[in-house]
PDB file of C-alpha atoms in Angstrom:
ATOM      1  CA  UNK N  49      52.803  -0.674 -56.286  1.00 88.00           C
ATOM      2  CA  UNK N  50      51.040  -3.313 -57.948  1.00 92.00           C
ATOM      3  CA  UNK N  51      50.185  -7.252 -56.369  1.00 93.00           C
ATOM      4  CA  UNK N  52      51.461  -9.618 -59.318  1.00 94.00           C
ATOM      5  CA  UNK N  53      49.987 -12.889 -59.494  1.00 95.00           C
ATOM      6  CA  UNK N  54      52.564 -15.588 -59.634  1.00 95.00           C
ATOM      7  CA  UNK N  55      51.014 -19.598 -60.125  1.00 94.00           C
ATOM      8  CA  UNK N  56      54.473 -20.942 -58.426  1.00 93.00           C
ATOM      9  CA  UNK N  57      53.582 -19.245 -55.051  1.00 96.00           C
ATOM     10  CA  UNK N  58      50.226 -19.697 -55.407  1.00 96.00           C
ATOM     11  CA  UNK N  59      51.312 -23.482 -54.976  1.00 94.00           C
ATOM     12  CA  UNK N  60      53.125 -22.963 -51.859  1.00 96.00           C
ATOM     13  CA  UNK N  61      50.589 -20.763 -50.418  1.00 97.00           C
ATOM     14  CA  UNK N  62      47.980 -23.481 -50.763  1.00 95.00           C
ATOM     15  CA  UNK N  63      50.851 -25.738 -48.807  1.00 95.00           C
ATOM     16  CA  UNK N  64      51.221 -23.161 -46.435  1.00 95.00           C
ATOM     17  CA  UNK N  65      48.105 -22.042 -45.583  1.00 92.00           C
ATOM     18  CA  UNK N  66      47.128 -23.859 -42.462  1.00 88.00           C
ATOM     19  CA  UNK N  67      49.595 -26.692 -42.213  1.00 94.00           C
ATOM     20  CA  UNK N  68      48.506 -29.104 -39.202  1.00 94.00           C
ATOM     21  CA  UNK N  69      51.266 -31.003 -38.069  1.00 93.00           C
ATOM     22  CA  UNK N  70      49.546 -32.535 -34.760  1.00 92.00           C
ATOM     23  CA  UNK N  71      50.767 -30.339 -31.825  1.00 91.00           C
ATOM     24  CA  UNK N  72      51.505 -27.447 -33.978  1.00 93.00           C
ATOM     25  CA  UNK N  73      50.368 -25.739 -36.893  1.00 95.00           C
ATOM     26  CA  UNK N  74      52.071 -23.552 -39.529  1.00 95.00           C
ATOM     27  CA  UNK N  75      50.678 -20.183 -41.119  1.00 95.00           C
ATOM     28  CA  UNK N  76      52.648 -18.970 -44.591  1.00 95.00           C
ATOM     29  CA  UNK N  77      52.213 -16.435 -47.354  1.00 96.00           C
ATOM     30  CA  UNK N  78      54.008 -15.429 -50.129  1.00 97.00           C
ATOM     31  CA  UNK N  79      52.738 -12.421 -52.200  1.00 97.00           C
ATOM     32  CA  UNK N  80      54.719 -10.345 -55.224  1.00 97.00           C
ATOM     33  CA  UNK N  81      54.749  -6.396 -55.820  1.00 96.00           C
ATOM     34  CA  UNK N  82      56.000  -4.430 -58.275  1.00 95.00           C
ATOM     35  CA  UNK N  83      57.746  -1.190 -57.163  1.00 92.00           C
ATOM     36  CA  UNK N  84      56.207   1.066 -59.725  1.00 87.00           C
ATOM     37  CA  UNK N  85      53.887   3.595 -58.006  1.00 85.00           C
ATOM     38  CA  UNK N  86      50.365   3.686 -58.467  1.00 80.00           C
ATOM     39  CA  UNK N  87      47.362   4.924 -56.385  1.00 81.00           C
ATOM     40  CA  UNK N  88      48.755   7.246 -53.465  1.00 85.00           C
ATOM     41  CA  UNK N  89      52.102   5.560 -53.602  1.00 87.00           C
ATOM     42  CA  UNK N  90      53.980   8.755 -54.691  1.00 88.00           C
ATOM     43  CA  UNK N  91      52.424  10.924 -51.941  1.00 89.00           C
ATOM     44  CA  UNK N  92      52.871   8.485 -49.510  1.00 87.00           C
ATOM     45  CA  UNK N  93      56.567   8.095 -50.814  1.00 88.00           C
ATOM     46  CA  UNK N  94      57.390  12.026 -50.793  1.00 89.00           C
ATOM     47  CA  UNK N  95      55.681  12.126 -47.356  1.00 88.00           C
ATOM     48  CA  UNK N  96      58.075   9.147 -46.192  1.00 87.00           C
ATOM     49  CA  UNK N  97      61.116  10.843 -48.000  1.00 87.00           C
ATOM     50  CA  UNK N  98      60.646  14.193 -45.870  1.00 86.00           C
ATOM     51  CA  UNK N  99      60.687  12.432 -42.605  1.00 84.00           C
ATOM     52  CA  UNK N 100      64.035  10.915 -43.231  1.00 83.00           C
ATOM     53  CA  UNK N 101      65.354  13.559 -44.044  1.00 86.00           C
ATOM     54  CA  UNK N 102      63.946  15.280 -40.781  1.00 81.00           C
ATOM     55  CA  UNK N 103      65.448  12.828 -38.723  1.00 78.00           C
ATOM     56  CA  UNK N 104      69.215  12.824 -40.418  1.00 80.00           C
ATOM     57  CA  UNK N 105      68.489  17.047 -40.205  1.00 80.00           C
ATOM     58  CA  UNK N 106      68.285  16.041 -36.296  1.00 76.00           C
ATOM     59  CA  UNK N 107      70.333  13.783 -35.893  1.00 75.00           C
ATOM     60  CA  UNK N 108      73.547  16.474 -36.898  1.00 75.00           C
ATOM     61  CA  UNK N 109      72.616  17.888 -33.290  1.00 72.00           C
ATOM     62  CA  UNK N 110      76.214  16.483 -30.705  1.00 71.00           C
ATOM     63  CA  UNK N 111      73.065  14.995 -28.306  1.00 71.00           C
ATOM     64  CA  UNK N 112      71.412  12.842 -30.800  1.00 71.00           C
ATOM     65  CA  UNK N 113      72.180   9.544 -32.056  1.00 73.00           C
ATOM     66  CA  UNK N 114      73.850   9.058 -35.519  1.00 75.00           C
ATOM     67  CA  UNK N 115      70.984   8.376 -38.051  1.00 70.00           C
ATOM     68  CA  UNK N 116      70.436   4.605 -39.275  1.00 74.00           C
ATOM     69  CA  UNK N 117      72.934   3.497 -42.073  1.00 74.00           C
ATOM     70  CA  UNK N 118      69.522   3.281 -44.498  1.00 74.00           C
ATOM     71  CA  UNK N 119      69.216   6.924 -44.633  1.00 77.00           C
ATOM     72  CA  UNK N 120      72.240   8.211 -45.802  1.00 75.00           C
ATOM     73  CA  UNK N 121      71.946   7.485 -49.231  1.00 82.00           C
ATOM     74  CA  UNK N 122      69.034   8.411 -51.422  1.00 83.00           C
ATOM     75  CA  UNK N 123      68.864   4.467 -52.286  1.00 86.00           C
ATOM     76  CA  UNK N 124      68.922   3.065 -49.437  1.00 87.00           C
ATOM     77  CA  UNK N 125      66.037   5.213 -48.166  1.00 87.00           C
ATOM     78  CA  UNK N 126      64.722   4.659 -51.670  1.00 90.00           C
ATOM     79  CA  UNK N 127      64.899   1.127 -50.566  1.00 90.00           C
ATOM     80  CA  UNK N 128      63.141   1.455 -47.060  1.00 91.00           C
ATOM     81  CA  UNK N 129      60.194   3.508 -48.700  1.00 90.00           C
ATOM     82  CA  UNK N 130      59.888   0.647 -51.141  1.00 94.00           C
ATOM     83  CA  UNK N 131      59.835  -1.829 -48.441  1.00 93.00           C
ATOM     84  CA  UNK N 132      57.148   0.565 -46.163  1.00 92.00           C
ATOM     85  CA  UNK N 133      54.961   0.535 -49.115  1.00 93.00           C
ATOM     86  CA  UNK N 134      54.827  -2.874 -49.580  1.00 94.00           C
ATOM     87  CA  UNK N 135      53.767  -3.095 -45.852  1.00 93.00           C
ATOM     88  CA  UNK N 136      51.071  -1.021 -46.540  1.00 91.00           C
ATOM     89  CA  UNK N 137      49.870  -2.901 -49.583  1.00 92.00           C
ATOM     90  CA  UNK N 138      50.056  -5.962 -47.750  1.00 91.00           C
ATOM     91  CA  UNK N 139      48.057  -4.352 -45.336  1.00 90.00           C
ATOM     92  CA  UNK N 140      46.245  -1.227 -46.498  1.00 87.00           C
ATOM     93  CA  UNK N 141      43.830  -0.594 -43.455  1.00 86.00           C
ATOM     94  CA  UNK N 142      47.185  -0.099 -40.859  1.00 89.00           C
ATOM     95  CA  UNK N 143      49.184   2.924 -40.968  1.00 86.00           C
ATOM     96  CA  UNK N 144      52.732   1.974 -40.928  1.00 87.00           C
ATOM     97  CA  UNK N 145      54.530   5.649 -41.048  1.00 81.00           C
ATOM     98  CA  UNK N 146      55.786   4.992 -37.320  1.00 82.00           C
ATOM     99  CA  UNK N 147      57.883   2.194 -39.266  1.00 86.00           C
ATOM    100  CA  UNK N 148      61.852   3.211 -38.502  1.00 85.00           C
ATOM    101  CA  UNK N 149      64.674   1.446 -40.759  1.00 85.00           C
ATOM    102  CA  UNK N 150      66.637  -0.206 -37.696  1.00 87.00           C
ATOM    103  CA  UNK N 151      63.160  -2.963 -37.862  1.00 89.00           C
ATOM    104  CA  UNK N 152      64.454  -4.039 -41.228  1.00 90.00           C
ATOM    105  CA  UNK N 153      67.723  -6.237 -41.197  1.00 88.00           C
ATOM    106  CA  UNK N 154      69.481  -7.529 -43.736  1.00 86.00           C
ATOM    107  CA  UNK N 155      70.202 -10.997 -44.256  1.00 74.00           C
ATOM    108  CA  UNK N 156      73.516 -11.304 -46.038  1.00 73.00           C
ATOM    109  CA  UNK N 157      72.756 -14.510 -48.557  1.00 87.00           C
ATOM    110  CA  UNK N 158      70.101 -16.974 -49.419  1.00 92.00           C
ATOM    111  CA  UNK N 159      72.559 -18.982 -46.991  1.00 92.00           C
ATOM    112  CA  UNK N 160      71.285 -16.621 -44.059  1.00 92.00           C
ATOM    113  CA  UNK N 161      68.007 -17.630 -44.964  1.00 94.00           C
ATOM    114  CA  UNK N 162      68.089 -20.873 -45.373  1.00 95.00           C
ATOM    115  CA  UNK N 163      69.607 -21.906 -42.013  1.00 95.00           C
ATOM    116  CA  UNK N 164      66.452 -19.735 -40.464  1.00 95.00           C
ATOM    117  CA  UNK N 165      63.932 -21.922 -42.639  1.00 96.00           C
ATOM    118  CA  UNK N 166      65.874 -25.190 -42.330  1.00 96.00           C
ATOM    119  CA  UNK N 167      65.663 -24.542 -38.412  1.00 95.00           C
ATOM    120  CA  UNK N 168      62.267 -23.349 -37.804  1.00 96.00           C
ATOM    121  CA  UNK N 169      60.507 -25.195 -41.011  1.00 96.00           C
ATOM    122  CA  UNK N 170      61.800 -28.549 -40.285  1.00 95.00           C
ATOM    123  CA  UNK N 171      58.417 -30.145 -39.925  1.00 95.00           C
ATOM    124  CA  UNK N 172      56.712 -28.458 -42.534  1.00 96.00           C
ATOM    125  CA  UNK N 173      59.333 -29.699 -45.175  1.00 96.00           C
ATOM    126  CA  UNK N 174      59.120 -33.361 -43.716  1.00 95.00           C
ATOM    127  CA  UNK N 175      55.039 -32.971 -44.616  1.00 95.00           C
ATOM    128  CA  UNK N 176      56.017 -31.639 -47.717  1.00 95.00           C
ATOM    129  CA  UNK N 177      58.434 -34.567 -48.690  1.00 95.00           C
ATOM    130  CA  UNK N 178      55.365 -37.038 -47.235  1.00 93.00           C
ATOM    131  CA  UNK N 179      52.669 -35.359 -48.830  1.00 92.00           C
ATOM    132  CA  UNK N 180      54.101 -33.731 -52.060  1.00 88.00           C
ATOM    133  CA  UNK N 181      57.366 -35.760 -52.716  1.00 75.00           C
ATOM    134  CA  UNK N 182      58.894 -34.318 -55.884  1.00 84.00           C
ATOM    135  CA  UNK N 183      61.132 -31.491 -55.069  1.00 93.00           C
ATOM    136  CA  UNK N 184      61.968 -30.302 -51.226  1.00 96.00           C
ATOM    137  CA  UNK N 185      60.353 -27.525 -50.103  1.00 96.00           C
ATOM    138  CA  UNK N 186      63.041 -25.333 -49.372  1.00 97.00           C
ATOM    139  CA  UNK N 187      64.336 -25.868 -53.441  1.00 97.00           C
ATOM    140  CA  UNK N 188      60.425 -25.568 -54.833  1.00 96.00           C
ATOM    141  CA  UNK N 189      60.886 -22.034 -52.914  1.00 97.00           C
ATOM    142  CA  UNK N 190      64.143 -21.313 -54.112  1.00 97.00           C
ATOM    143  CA  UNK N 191      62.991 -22.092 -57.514  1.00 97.00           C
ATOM    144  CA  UNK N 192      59.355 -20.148 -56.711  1.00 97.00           C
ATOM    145  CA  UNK N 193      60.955 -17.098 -55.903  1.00 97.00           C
ATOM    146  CA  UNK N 194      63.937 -17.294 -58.655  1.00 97.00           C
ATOM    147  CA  UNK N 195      61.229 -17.041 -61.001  1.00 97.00           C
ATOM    148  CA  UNK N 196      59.883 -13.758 -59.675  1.00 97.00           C
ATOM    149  CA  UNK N 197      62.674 -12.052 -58.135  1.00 96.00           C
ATOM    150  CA  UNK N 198      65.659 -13.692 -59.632  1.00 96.00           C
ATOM    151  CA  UNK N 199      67.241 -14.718 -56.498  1.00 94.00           C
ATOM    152  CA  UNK N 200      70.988 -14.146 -57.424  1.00 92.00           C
ATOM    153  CA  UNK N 201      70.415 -10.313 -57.781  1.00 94.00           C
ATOM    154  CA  UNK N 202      67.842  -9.675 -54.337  1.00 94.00           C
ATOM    155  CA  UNK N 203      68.581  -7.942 -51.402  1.00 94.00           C
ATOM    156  CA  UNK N 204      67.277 -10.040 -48.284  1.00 95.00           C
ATOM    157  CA  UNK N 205      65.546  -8.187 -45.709  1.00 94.00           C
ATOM    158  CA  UNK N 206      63.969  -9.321 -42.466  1.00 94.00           C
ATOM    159  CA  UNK N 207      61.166  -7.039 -41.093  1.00 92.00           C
ATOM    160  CA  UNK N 208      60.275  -6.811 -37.132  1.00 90.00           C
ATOM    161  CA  UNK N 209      57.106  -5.507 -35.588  1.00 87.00           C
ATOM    162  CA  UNK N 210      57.954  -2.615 -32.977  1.00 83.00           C
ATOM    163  CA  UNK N 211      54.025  -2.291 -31.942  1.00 76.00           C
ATOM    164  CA  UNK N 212      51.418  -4.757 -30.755  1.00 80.00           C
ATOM    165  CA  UNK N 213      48.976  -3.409 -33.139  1.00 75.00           C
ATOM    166  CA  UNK N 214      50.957  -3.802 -36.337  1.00 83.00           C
ATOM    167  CA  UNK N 215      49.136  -6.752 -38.535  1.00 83.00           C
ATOM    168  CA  UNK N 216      52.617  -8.426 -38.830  1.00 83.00           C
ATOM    169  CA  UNK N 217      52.549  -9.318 -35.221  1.00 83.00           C
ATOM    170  CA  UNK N 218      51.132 -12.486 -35.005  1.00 81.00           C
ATOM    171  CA  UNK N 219      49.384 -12.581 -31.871  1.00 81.00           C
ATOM    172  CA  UNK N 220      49.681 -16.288 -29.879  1.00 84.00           C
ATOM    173  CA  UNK N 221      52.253 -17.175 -32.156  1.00 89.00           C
ATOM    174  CA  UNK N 222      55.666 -19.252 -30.922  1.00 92.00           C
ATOM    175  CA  UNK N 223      57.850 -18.059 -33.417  1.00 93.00           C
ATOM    176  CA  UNK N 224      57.260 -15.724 -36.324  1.00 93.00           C
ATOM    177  CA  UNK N 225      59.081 -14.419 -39.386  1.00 94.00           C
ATOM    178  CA  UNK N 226      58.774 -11.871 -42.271  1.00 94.00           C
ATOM    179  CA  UNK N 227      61.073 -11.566 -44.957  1.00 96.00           C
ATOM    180  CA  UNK N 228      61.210  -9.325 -48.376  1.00 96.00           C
ATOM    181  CA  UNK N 229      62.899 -10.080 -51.186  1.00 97.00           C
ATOM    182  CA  UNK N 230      63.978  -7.138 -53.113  1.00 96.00           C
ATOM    183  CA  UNK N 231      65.158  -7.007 -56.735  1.00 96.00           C
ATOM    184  CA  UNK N 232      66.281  -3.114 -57.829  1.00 93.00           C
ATOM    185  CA  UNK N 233      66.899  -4.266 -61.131  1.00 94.00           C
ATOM    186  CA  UNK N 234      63.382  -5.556 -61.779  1.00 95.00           C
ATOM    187  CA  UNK N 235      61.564  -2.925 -59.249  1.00 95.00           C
ATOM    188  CA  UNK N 236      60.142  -6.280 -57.608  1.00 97.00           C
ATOM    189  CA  UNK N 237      59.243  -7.418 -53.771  1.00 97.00           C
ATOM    190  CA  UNK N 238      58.028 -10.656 -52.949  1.00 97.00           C
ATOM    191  CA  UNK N 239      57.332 -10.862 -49.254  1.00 97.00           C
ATOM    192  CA  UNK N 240      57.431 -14.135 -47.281  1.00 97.00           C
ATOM    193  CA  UNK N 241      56.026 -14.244 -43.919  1.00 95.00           C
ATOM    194  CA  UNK N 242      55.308 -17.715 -41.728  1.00 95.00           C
ATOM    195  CA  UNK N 243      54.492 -18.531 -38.272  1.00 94.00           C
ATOM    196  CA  UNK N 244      53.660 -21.663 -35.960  1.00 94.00           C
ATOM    197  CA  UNK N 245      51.042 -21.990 -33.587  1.00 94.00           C
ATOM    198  CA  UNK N 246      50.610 -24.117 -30.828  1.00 92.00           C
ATOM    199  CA  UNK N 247      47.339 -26.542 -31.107  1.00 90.00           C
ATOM    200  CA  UNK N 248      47.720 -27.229 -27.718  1.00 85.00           C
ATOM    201  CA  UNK N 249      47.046 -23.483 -26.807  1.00 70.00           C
ATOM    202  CA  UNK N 250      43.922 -23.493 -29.271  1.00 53.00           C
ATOM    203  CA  UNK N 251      42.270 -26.435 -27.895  1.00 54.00           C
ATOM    204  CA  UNK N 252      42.697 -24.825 -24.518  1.00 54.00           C
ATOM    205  CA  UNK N 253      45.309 -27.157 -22.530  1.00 50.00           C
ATOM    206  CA  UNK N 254      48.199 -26.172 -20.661  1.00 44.00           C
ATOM    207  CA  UNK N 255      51.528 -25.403 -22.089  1.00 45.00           C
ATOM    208  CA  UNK N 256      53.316 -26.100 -18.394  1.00 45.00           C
ATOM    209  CA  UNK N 257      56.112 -29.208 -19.169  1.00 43.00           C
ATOM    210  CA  UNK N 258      54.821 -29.819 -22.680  1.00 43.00           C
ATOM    211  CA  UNK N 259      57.638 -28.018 -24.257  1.00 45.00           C
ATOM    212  CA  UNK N 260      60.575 -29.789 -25.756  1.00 49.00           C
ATOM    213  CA  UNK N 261      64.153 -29.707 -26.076  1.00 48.00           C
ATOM    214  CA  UNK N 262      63.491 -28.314 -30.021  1.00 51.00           C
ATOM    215  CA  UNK N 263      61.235 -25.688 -28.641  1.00 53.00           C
ATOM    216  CA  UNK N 264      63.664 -24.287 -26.204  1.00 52.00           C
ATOM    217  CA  UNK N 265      66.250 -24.476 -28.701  1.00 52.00           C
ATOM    218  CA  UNK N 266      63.682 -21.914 -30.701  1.00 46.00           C
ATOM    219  CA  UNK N 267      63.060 -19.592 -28.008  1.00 43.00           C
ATOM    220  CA  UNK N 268      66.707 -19.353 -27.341  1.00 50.00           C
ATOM    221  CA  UNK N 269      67.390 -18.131 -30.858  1.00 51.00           C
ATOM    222  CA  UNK N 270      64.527 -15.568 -31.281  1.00 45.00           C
ATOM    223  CA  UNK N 271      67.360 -13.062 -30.930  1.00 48.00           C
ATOM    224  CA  UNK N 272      67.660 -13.348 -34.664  1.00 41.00           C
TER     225      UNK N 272
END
């Protein structure tokens, strides 16, 4: 796989890169990949490959559970070893082999999406109106990503961290997201991952009665 350079996200990554909004402060990155293979990619892939089909081989036993629904077809797992790959380009010092399918869910439209960043990114797109004022920030992503991954023909998929040590946990975070955006078509993943911190924390204050009705609102839906 090969990191693309893309101008439009470049634009929201300088936005997002450490976004003080007073009490809080949002963390964002977008980056692009092709799928094509270069480097180790196709051992890592054939090495990926056999261990799926290990675990469907085991899974025929009566005692063990039915395999996950992305490895019963050669392109869905074709799929999940694109999406493994692009974890380890994102990251190329972690070993993410331990990665199993049932961490990716699928989002089912841009919808989906959009309520999550409408929710959690409320803030961050009032700072954007303030600061940038053109286009909102949720349609100057839209737009961003449209031009990469051609939005109306992606697969949405949502990526959680099983292990403390995995780079993708963000560590002291409130709330944190990761999302890949997966056109087969053009063999393309642009990966989207933001987080908010508390200042508060940072500058070494106590969190006891500072939250607010918004923030338990967010831990309440972290089941998503």
């Amino acid at each position: 796989m090969k990191f693309l350079e893309c101008p439009s996200l470049d634009r929201l990554n300088d936005f997002f890169g450490d976004l003080n909004l007073g009490e809080r402060t949002i963390r964002g990155c977008l980056e692009a990949y092709t799928c094509k293979h270069a480097g180790t990619d196709k051992k890592l892939s054939i090495s990926l490959e056999n261990e799926m089909l290990e675990l469907i081989e085991k899974s025929s036993s009566p005692d063990s559970p039915p395999p996950d629904d992305m490895l019963l077809t050669r392109s869905s797992r074709r799929t999940l070893i694109y999406l493994i790959l692009t974890l380890y380009h994102m990251y190329p010092d972690y070993d993410f082999s331990a990665v199993k399918a049932h961490q990716f869910f699928t989002e089912e439209s841009w919808d989906s999406f959009k309520l999550i960043f409408d929710t959690y990114m409320f803030e961050a797109s009032k700072e954007w109106d303030e600061t940038v004022g053109d286009v909102s920030l949720l349609d100057t992503l839209y737009m961003a990503l449209d031009e990469v991954v051609k939005l109306g023909d992606c697969e949405i998929y949502g990526y959680v961290p099983d292990s403390e040590a995995d780079p993708l946990v963000e560590k002291g975070a409130i709330w944190s997201f990761n999302f890949l955006f997966y056109n087969r078509k053009l063999k393309r993943i642009v990966t989207f991952r933001f987080s908010c911190f508390s200042n508060l924390v940072a500058d070494g204050f106590l969190m006891d009665g500072v939250l607010n009705e918004d923030d338990d609102e967010i831990f309440a839906d972290m089941d998503i």
